[in-house]
Each structure stands twice: as C-alpha cells, then as structure tokens.
CSV table of N, CA and C in Angstrom, one decimal:
chain,number,residue,atom,x,y,z
A,1,MET,N,0.9,-1.2,0.0
A,1,MET,CA,0.0,0.0,0.0
A,1,MET,C,0.9,1.2,0.0
A,2,HIS,N,0.6,2.2,-0.8
A,2,HIS,CA,1.3,3.4,-0.9
A,2,HIS,C,0.9,4.4,0.2
A,3,ILE,N,1.8,5.3,0.5
A,3,ILE,CA,1.5,6.3,1.5
A,3,ILE,C,0.3,7.1,1.2
A,4,GLN,N,0.1,7.5,0.0
A,4,GLN,CA,-1.1,8.2,-0.4
A,4,GLN,C,-2.4,7.4,-0.1
A,5,ASP,N,-2.3,6.1,-0.5
A,5,ASP,CA,-3.5,5.2,-0.3
A,5,ASP,C,-3.7,5.1,1.2
A,6,LEU,N,-2.7,5.0,2.0
A,6,LEU,CA,-2.8,4.8,3.5
A,6,LEU,C,-3.4,6.1,4.1
A,7,GLU,N,-2.9,7.2,3.7
A,7,GLU,CA,-3.5,8.5,4.2
A,7,GLU,C,-5.0,8.7,3.8
A,8,GLN,N,-5.3,8.3,2.5
A,8,GLN,CA,-6.7,8.4,2.1
A,8,GLN,C,-7.6,7.4,2.9
A,9,SER,N,-7.1,6.2,3.2
A,9,SER,CA,-7.9,5.3,4.0
A,9,SER,C,-8.1,5.8,5.4
A,10,ILE,N,-7.1,6.4,6.0
A,10,ILE,CA,-7.2,7.0,7.3
A,10,ILE,C,-8.2,8.2,7.3
A,11,ARG,N,-8.1,9.0,6.3
A,11,ARG,CA,-9.1,10.1,6.2
A,11,ARG,C,-10.5,9.6,6.1
A,12,GLU,N,-10.7,8.6,5.2
A,12,GLU,CA,-12.0,8.1,5.0
A,12,GLU,C,-12.6,7.4,6.3
A,13,ARG,N,-11.7,6.7,7.0
A,13,ARG,CA,-12.1,6.0,8.2
A,13,ARG,C,-12.4,7.0,9.3
A,14,ALA,N,-11.6,8.1,9.4
A,14,ALA,CA,-11.9,9.1,10.4
A,14,ALA,C,-13.2,9.8,10.1
A,15,TYR,N,-13.5,10.0,8.8
A,15,TYR,CA,-14.8,10.6,8.5
A,15,TYR,C,-16.0,9.7,8.9
A,16,HIS,N,-15.8,8.4,8.7
A,16,HIS,CA,-16.9,7.5,9.1
A,16,HIS,C,-17.0,7.4,10.6
A,17,LEU,N,-15.9,7.5,11.3
A,17,LEU,CA,-16.0,7.6,12.8
A,17,LEU,C,-16.7,8.9,13.2
A,18,TRP,N,-16.4,10.0,12.6
A,18,TRP,CA,-17.1,11.2,12.9
A,18,TRP,C,-18.6,11.1,12.7
A,19,ILE,N,-19.0,10.5,11.6
A,19,ILE,CA,-20.4,10.4,11.3
A,19,ILE,C,-21.0,9.5,12.4
A,20,ALA,N,-20.4,8.4,12.7
A,20,ALA,CA,-20.9,7.5,13.8
A,20,ALA,C,-21.0,8.2,15.1
A,21,ASP,N,-20.1,9.2,15.3
A,21,ASP,CA,-20.1,9.9,16.6
A,21,ASP,C,-21.1,11.0,16.6
A,22,GLY,N,-21.9,11.1,15.6
A,22,GLY,CA,-23.0,12.2,15.6
A,22,GLY,C,-22.5,13.5,15.0
A,23,CYS,N,-21.4,13.5,14.2
A,23,CYS,CA,-20.9,14.7,13.6
A,23,CYS,C,-20.6,15.8,14.6
A,24,ARG,N,-20.1,15.4,15.8
A,24,ARG,CA,-19.8,16.4,16.8
A,24,ARG,C,-18.5,17.1,16.5
A,25,ASP,N,-18.4,18.4,16.6
A,25,ASP,CA,-17.2,19.1,16.4
A,25,ASP,C,-16.2,19.0,17.6
A,26,GLY,N,-15.0,19.3,17.3
A,26,GLY,CA,-14.0,19.3,18.4
A,26,GLY,C,-13.3,17.9,18.7
A,27,ARG,N,-13.6,16.9,17.9
A,27,ARG,CA,-13.1,15.6,18.2
A,27,ARG,C,-12.3,15.0,17.0
A,28,ALA,N,-11.8,15.9,16.2
A,28,ALA,CA,-11.1,15.4,15.0
A,28,ALA,C,-9.9,14.6,15.3
A,29,ASP,N,-9.1,15.0,16.3
A,29,ASP,CA,-7.9,14.3,16.7
A,29,ASP,C,-8.3,12.9,17.2
A,30,THR,N,-9.3,12.8,18.0
A,30,THR,CA,-9.8,11.5,18.5
A,30,THR,C,-10.1,10.6,17.3
A,31,HIS,N,-10.9,11.1,16.4
A,31,HIS,CA,-11.3,10.3,15.2
A,31,HIS,C,-10.1,9.9,14.4
A,32,ARG,N,-9.2,10.8,14.2
A,32,ARG,CA,-8.0,10.5,13.3
A,32,ARG,C,-7.1,9.5,14.0
A,33,LEU,N,-6.9,9.6,15.3
A,33,LEU,CA,-6.0,8.6,15.9
A,33,LEU,C,-6.7,7.2,15.9
A,34,ALA,N,-8.0,7.2,16.2
A,34,ALA,CA,-8.7,5.9,16.1
A,34,ALA,C,-8.6,5.3,14.7
A,35,ALA,N,-8.8,6.1,13.7
A,35,ALA,CA,-8.7,5.7,12.3
A,35,ALA,C,-7.3,5.2,12.0
A,36,GLN,N,-6.3,5.9,12.5
A,36,GLN,CA,-4.9,5.5,12.2
A,36,GLN,C,-4.6,4.1,12.8
A,37,ARG,N,-5.1,3.9,14.1
A,37,ARG,CA,-4.9,2.6,14.7
A,37,ARG,C,-5.5,1.5,13.9
A,38,GLU,N,-6.8,1.7,13.5
A,38,GLU,CA,-7.5,0.7,12.7
A,38,GLU,C,-6.9,0.4,11.4
A,39,VAL,N,-6.6,1.4,10.6
A,39,VAL,CA,-6.1,1.2,9.3
A,39,VAL,C,-4.7,0.6,9.3
A,40,LEU,N,-3.8,1.1,10.2
A,40,LEU,CA,-2.5,0.5,10.3
A,40,LEU,C,-2.5,-0.9,10.8
A,41,ALA,N,-3.4,-1.2,11.8
A,41,ALA,CA,-3.5,-2.6,12.2
A,41,ALA,C,-4.0,-3.5,11.1
A,42,ARG,N,-4.9,-3.0,10.3
A,42,ARG,CA,-5.4,-3.8,9.2
A,42,ARG,C,-4.4,-4.0,8.1
A,43,SER,N,-3.6,-3.0,7.8
A,43,SER,CA,-2.6,-3.1,6.8
A,43,SER,C,-1.4,-3.9,7.2
A,44,LEU,N,-1.1,-3.9,8.5
A,44,LEU,CA,0.0,-4.7,9.1
A,44,LEU,C,-0.4,-6.1,9.4
A,45,GLY,N,-1.7,-6.3,9.4
A,45,GLY,CA,-2.2,-7.7,9.7
A,45,GLY,C,-1.7,-8.7,8.7
A,46,GLY,N,-1.4,-8.3,7.5
A,46,GLY,CA,-0.9,-9.3,6.5
A,46,GLY,C,0.6,-9.6,6.7
A,47,ILE,N,1.3,-8.7,7.5
A,47,ILE,CA,2.7,-8.9,7.7
A,47,ILE,C,3.0,-9.6,9.1
A,48,ALA,N,2.3,-9.1,10.1
A,48,ALA,CA,2.5,-9.6,11.4
A,48,ALA,C,1.1,-9.6,12.1
A,49,ARG,N,1.1,-10.3,13.2
A,49,ARG,CA,-0.2,-10.4,14.0
A,49,ARG,C,-0.3,-9.1,14.8
A,50,VAL,N,-1.3,-8.4,14.6
A,50,VAL,CA,-1.5,-7.1,15.3
A,50,VAL,C,-2.9,-7.2,15.9
A,51,THR,N,-3.0,-6.8,17.2
A,51,THR,CA,-4.3,-6.7,17.9
A,51,THR,C,-4.5,-5.3,18.3
A,52,ILE,N,-5.8,-4.9,18.3
A,52,ILE,CA,-6.1,-3.6,18.8
A,52,ILE,C,-6.8,-3.7,20.1
A,53,ALA,N,-6.2,-3.1,21.1
A,53,ALA,CA,-6.8,-3.1,22.5
A,53,ALA,C,-7.9,-2.1,22.5
A,54,GLU,N,-9.0,-2.5,23.2
A,54,GLU,CA,-10.1,-1.6,23.4
A,54,GLU,C,-9.7,-0.6,24.5
A,55,THR,N,-9.5,0.6,24.1
A,55,THR,CA,-9.2,1.6,25.1
A,55,THR,C,-10.1,2.8,24.9
A,56,PRO,N,-10.3,3.6,25.9
A,56,PRO,CA,-11.2,4.8,25.7
A,56,PRO,C,-10.5,5.7,24.7
A,57,ALA,N,-11.3,6.3,23.9
A,57,ALA,CA,-10.8,7.2,22.9
A,57,ALA,C,-10.1,8.4,23.5
A,58,VAL,N,-10.7,8.9,24.6
A,58,VAL,CA,-10.1,10.1,25.2
A,58,VAL,C,-10.0,9.8,26.7
A,59,SER,N,-8.8,10.0,27.3
A,59,SER,CA,-8.6,9.8,28.7
A,59,SER,C,-8.9,11.1,29.4
A,60,THR,N,-9.5,10.9,30.6
A,60,THR,CA,-9.8,12.0,31.4
A,60,THR,C,-9.0,11.9,32.7
A,61,PRO,N,-8.8,12.9,33.5
A,61,PRO,CA,-8.0,12.8,34.7
A,61,PRO,C,-8.6,11.8,35.6
A,62,SER,N,-9.9,11.5,35.6
A,62,SER,CA,-10.4,10.5,36.5
A,62,SER,C,-10.0,9.1,36.1
A,63,ASP,N,-9.6,8.9,34.8
A,63,ASP,CA,-9.1,7.6,34.3
A,63,ASP,C,-7.8,7.2,34.9
A,64,LYS,N,-7.0,8.1,35.4
A,64,LYS,CA,-5.7,7.8,35.9
A,64,LYS,C,-5.7,7.7,37.4
A,65,LYS,N,-5.1,6.6,37.9
A,65,LYS,CA,-5.0,6.4,39.3
A,65,LYS,C,-3.8,7.2,39.9
A,66,PRO,N,-4.0,7.8,41.1
A,66,PRO,CA,-2.9,8.6,41.6
A,66,PRO,C,-1.8,7.7,42.0
A,67,ARG,N,-0.6,8.2,41.8
A,67,ARG,CA,0.6,7.4,42.2
A,67,ARG,C,0.7,7.4,43.7
A,68,GLU,N,1.1,6.2,44.2
A,68,GLU,CA,1.3,6.1,45.6
A,68,GLU,C,2.7,6.5,46.0
A,69,ALA,N,2.8,7.2,47.0
A,69,ALA,CA,4.1,7.7,47.5
A,69,ALA,C,4.9,6.6,48.1
A,70,LYS,N,6.1,6.4,47.7
A,70,LYS,CA,7.0,5.4,48.2
A,70,LYS,C,7.7,5.9,49.5
A,71,ALA,N,7.6,5.1,50.5
A,71,ALA,CA,8.3,5.5,51.7
A,71,ALA,C,9.7,5.2,51.6
A,72,VAL,N,10.6,6.2,52.0
A,72,VAL,CA,12.0,6.0,51.9
A,72,VAL,C,12.5,6.1,53.3
A,73,SER,N,13.1,5.0,53.8
A,73,SER,CA,13.6,5.0,55.2
A,73,SER,C,15.1,5.0,55.1
A,74,LYS,N,15.7,5.8,56.0
A,74,LYS,CA,17.1,5.9,56.1
A,74,LYS,C,17.5,5.5,57.5
A,75,ALA,N,18.4,4.5,57.5
A,75,ALA,CA,18.9,4.0,58.8
A,75,ALA,C,20.0,4.9,59.3
A,76,LYS,N,19.9,5.4,60.5
A,76,LYS,CA,20.9,6.2,61.1
A,76,LYS,C,21.9,5.3,61.8
A,77,GLY,N,23.1,5.3,61.4
A,77,GLY,CA,24.1,4.4,62.1
A,77,GLY,C,25.2,5.3,62.7
A,78,LYS,N,25.6,5.0,63.9
A,78,LYS,CA,26.7,5.7,64.5
A,78,LYS,C,27.8,4.8,64.8
C-alpha cells in the first residue's frame, strides 16, 4: 500500500468515525487517531499479527490512578 493510499484510507475512516459519533465538532484528533490505529493494524495484519486493544478514545483525569508515594527509610548508624 502506498503512503497516499494509506493517508486516504485514514481520512475516510476518520470521516466514518465522525459520522458514527454524531458529527460532533472538536473531536477530529480523536477520530483521526482511532482511524490510524484501525487502518495501520489492518494493513500490518498481513505482515504480522496485530491486535487492537479496546481503550477509551479520550482519557480524562479520573481515568488515571494517583501514584502512591513510596516511603523511603534511612537508617541512622553511628
């Protein structure tokens, strides 16, 4: 597949994702990234085994768990 064909496939898939999402504005990056994942996985599928993990399209701060602080103990020796 040529680069132009790949880019066209990504644009078309992103458009279809936008339609499926109700034509909402402001989510072009989300649709384009999802389209890239799908198209690249499909085109690489003939070369290597590729799986697409189901992940949320957009992460929010509530999606991330806070890091736990690691306790550091220092032994005082005399």
